[in-house]
CSV table of C-alpha atoms and ligand atoms in Angstrom, one decimal:
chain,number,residue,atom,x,y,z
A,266,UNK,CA,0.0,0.0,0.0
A,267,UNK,CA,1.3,3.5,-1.1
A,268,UNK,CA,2.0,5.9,2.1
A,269,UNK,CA,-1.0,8.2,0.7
A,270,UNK,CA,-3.5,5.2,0.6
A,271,UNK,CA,-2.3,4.3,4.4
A,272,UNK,CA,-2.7,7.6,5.2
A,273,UNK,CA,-6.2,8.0,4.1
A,274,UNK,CA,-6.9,4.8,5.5
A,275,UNK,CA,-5.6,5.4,8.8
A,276,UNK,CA,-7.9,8.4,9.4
A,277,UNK,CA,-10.9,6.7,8.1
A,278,UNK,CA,-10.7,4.5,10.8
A,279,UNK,CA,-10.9,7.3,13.2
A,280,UNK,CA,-13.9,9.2,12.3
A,281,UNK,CA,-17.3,8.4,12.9
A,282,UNK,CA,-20.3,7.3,10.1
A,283,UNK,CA,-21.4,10.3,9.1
A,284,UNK,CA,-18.0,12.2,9.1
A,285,UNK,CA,-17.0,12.7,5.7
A,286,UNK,CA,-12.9,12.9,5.0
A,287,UNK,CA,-12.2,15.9,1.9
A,288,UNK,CA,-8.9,15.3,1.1
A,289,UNK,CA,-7.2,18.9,0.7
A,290,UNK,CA,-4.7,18.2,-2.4
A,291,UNK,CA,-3.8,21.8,-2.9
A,292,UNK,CA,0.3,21.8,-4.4
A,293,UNK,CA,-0.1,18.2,-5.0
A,294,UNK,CA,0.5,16.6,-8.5
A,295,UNK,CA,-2.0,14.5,-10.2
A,296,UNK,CA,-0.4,11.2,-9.6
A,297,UNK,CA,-0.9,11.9,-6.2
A,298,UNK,CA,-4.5,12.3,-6.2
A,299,UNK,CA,-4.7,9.2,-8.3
A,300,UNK,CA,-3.0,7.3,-5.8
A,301,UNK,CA,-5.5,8.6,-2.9
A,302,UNK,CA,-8.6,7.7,-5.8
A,303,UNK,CA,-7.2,4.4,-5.9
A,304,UNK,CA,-7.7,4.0,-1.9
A,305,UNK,CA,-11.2,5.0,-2.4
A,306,UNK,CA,-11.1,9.0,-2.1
A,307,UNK,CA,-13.6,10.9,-3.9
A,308,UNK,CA,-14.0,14.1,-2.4
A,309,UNK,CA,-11.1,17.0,-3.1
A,310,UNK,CA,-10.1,20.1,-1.9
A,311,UNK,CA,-8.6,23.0,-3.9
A,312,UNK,CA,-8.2,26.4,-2.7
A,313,UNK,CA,-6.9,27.8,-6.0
A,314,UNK,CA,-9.1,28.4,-9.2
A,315,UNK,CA,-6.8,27.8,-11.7
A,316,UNK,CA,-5.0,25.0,-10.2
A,317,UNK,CA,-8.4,22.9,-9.8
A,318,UNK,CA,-9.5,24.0,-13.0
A,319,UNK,CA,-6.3,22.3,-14.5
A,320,UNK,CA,-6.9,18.9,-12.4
A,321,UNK,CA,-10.5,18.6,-13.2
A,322,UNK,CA,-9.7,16.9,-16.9
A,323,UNK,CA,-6.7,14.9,-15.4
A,324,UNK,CA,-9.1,13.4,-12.7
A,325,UNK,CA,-12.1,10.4,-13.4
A,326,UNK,CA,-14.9,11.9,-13.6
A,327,UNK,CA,-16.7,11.0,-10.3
A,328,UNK,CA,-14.4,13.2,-8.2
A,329,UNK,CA,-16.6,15.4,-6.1
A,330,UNK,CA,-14.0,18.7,-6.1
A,331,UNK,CA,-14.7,21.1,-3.3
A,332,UNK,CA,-13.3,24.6,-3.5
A,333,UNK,CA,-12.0,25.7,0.0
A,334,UNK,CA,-10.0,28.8,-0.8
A,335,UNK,CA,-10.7,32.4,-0.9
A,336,UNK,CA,-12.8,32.7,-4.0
A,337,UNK,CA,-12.6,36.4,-6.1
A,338,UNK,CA,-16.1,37.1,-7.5
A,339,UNK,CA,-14.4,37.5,-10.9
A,340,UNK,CA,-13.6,34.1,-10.8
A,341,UNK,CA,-16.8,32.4,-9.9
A,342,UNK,CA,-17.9,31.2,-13.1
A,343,UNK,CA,-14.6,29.1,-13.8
A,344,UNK,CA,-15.8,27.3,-11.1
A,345,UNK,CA,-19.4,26.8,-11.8
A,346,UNK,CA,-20.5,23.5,-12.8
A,347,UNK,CA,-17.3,21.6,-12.2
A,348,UNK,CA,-16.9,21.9,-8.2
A,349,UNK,CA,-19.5,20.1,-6.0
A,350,UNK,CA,-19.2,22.6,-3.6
A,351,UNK,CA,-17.7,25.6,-2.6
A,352,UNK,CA,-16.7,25.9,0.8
A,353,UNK,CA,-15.9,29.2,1.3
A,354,UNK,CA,-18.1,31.5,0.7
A,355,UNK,CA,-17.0,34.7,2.9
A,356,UNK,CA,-19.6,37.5,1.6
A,357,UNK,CA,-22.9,38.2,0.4
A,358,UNK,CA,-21.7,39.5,-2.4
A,359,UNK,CA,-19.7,36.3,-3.4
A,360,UNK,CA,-22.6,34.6,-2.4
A,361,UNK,CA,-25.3,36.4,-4.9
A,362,UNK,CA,-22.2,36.1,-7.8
A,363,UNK,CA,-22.0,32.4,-7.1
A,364,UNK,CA,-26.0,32.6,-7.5
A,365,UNK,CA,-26.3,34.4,-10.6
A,366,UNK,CA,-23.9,32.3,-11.9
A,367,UNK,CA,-25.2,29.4,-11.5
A,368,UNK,CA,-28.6,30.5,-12.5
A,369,UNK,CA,-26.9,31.7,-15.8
A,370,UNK,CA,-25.2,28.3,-16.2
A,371,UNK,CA,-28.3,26.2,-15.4
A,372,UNK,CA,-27.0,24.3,-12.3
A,373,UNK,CA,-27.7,24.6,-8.9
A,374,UNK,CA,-24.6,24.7,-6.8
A,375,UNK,CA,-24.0,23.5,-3.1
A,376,UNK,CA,-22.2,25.7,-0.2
A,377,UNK,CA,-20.8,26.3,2.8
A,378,UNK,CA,-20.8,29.8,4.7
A,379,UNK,CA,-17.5,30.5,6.1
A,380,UNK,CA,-17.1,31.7,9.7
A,381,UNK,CA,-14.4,33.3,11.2
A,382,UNK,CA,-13.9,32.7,14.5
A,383,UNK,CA,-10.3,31.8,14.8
A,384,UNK,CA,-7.7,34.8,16.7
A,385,UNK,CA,-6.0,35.2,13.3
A,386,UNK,CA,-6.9,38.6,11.3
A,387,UNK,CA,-8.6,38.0,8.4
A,388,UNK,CA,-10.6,39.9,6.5
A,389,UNK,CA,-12.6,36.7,5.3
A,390,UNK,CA,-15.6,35.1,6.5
A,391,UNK,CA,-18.8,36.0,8.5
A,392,UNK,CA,-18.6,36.8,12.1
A,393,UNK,CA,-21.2,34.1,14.0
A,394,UNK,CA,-23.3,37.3,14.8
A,395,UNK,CA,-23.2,38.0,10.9
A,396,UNK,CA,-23.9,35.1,9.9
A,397,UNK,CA,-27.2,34.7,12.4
A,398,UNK,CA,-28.2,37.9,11.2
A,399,UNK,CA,-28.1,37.1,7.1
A,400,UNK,CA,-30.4,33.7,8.3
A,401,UNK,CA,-32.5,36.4,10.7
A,402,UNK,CA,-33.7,38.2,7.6
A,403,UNK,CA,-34.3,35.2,5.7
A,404,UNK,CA,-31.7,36.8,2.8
A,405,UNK,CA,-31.4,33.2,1.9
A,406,UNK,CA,-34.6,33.0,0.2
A,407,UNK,CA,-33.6,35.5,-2.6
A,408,UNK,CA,-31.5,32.7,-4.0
A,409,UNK,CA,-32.6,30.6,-7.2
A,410,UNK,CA,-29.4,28.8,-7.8
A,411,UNK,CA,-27.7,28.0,-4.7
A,412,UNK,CA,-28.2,25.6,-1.8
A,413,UNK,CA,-26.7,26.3,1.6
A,414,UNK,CA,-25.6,23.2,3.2
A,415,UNK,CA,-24.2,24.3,6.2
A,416,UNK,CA,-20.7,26.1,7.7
A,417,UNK,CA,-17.2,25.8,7.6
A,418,UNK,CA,-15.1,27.3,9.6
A,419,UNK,CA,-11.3,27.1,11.1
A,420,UNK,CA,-9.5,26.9,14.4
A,421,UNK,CA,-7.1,29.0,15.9
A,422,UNK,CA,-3.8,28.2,14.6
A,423,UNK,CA,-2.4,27.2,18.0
A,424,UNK,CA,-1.0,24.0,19.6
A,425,UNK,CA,-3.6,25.4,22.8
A,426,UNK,CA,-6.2,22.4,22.7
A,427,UNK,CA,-8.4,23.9,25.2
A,428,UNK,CA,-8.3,27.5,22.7
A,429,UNK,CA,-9.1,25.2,19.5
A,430,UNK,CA,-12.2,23.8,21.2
A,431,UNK,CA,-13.7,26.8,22.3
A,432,UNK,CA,-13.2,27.8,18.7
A,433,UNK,CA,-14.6,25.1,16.8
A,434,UNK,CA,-17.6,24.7,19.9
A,435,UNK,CA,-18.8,28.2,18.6
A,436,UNK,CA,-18.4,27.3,14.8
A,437,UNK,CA,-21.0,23.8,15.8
A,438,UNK,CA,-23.1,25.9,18.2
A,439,UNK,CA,-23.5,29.0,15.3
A,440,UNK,CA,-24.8,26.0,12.6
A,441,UNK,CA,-26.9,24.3,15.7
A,442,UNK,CA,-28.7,28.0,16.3
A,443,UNK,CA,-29.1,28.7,12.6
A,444,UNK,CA,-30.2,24.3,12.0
A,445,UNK,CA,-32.9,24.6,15.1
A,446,UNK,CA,-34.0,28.5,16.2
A,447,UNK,CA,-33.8,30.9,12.8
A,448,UNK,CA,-34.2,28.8,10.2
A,449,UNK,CA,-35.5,25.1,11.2
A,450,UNK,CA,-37.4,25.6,7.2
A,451,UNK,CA,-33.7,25.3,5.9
A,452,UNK,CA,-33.5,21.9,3.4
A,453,UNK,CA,-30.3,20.0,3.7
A,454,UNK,CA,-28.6,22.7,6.0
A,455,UNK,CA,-26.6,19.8,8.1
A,456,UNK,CA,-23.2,20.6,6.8
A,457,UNK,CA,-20.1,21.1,9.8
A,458,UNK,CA,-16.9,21.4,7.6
A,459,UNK,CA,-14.2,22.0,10.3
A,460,UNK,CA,-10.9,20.4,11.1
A,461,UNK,CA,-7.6,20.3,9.6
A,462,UNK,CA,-4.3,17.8,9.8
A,463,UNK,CA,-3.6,19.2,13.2
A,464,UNK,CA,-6.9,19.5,14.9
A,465,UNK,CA,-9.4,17.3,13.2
A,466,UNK,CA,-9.9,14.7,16.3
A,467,UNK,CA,-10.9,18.1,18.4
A,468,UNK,CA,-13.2,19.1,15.3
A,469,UNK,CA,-14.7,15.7,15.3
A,470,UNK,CA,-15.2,15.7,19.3
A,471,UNK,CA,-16.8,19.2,18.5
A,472,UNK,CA,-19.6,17.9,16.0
A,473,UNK,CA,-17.4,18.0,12.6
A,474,UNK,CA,-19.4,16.5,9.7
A,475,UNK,CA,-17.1,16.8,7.1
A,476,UNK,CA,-12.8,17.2,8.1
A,477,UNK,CA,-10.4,19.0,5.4
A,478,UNK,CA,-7.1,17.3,5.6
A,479,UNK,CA,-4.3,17.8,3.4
A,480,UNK,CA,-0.8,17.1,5.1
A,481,UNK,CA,-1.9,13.7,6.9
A,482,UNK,CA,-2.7,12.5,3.8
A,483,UNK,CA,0.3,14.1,1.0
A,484,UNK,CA,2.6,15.4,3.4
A,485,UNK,CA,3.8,18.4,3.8
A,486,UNK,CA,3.1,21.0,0.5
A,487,UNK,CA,5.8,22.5,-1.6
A,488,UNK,CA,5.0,26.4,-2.3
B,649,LIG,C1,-4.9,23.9,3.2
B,649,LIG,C2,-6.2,23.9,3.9
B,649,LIG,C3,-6.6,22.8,4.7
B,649,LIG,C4,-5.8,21.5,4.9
B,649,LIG,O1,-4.7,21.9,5.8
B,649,LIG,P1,-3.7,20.7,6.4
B,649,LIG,O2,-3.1,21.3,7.6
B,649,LIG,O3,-2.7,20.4,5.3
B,649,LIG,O4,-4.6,19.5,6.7
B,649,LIG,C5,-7.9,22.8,5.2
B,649,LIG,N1,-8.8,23.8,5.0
B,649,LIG,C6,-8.4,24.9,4.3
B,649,LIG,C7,-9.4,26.0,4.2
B,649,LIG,C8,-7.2,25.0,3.8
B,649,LIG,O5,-6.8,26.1,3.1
């Protein structure tokens, strides 16, 4: 067995059913995909437009790609109609692009709201209060073309367990108030995308539904 199949292997057998493993392939070549396809892996993370654009062909076509990077609303439509989902959607303005795009294109496409709650500045991603607030007023029911299947959201980039927990128990208790007090009408809204190489056990202990791991499973990326 190839280090990248054991890899992906080895994690499997630490999450739960129902905890789906997106393996983050970002700076990876092709032939390393292929040899976590041939272990089984389907779903694949990309944080860079042109880079997943140019591994889409190379790929069989049952890959389920999922774009987890910051997205620029100029390059939305590259993306629409070959991802499965877009992870990171950080604005309501990315988010109406990605809508009118899609609507243009004829598909409807799946995503994730973005929170940031982790101690890094960032400009990206909604603030739990903002994101509350956009289900509050119901914004979501403008869309024609886009399905909202739940958050995703990052840690604290800190070895401080107790720090990453109180981070990713906000990110699962945001989605739980969204899922069960503002917006129980919400269809297929049961989407937790959080945890990473180093934290994803936490994430998992914290309600995870879907992990984003790239180094456990490649190794470490050359930039
Ligand atoms: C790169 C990346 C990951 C994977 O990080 P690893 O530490 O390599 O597992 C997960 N999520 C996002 C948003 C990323 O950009």
């Amino acid at each position: 067995m190839s280090s990248i199949a054991a890899n992906i292997s080895r994690i499997n057998a630490t999450l739960p059913q129902g905890v789906t493993l997106t393996a983050v392939s970002k700076f990876h070549p092709v032939e390393a995909l292929m040899e976590a396809y041939g272990a089984g892996q389907r779903v694949f993370g990309e944080s860079r437009v042109q880079e997943l654009v140019q591994k889409v062909p190379a790929m069989p076509e049952d890959v389920r790609w999922h774009f987890i990077g910051h997205l620029q609303t100029n390059k939305v439509r590259r993306l629409i109609g070959l991802v499965d989902m877009i992870e990171s959607v950080d604005s309501e303005r990315l988010l109406a692009m990605i809508d009118a795009e899609s609507e243009r294109a004829g598909v409807v496409t799946r995503v994730l709201m973005q929170l940031h709650v982790a101690a890094e500045e960032t400009k990206f991603g909604f603030t739990p209060d903002e994101l509350t607030d956009y289900f509050r007023r119901r914004a979501f029911e403008s869309l024609k073309a886009t399905h909202i299947c739940g958050v995703m959201g990052m840690a604290t980039n800190t070895d401080d367990a107790a720090r990453i927990r109180t981070d990713f128990t906000l990110i699962a208790d945001t989605f739980r108030t969204i899922r069960t007090d503002i917006a129980p009408d919400l269809r297929g809204f049961d989407t937790v995308s959080m945890g990473m190489s180093h934290d994803y056990p936490i994430a998992v202990q914290c309600g995870s539904t879907m992990v984003r791991v790239g180094t456990e499973i490649f190794g470490e990326r050359e930039y």
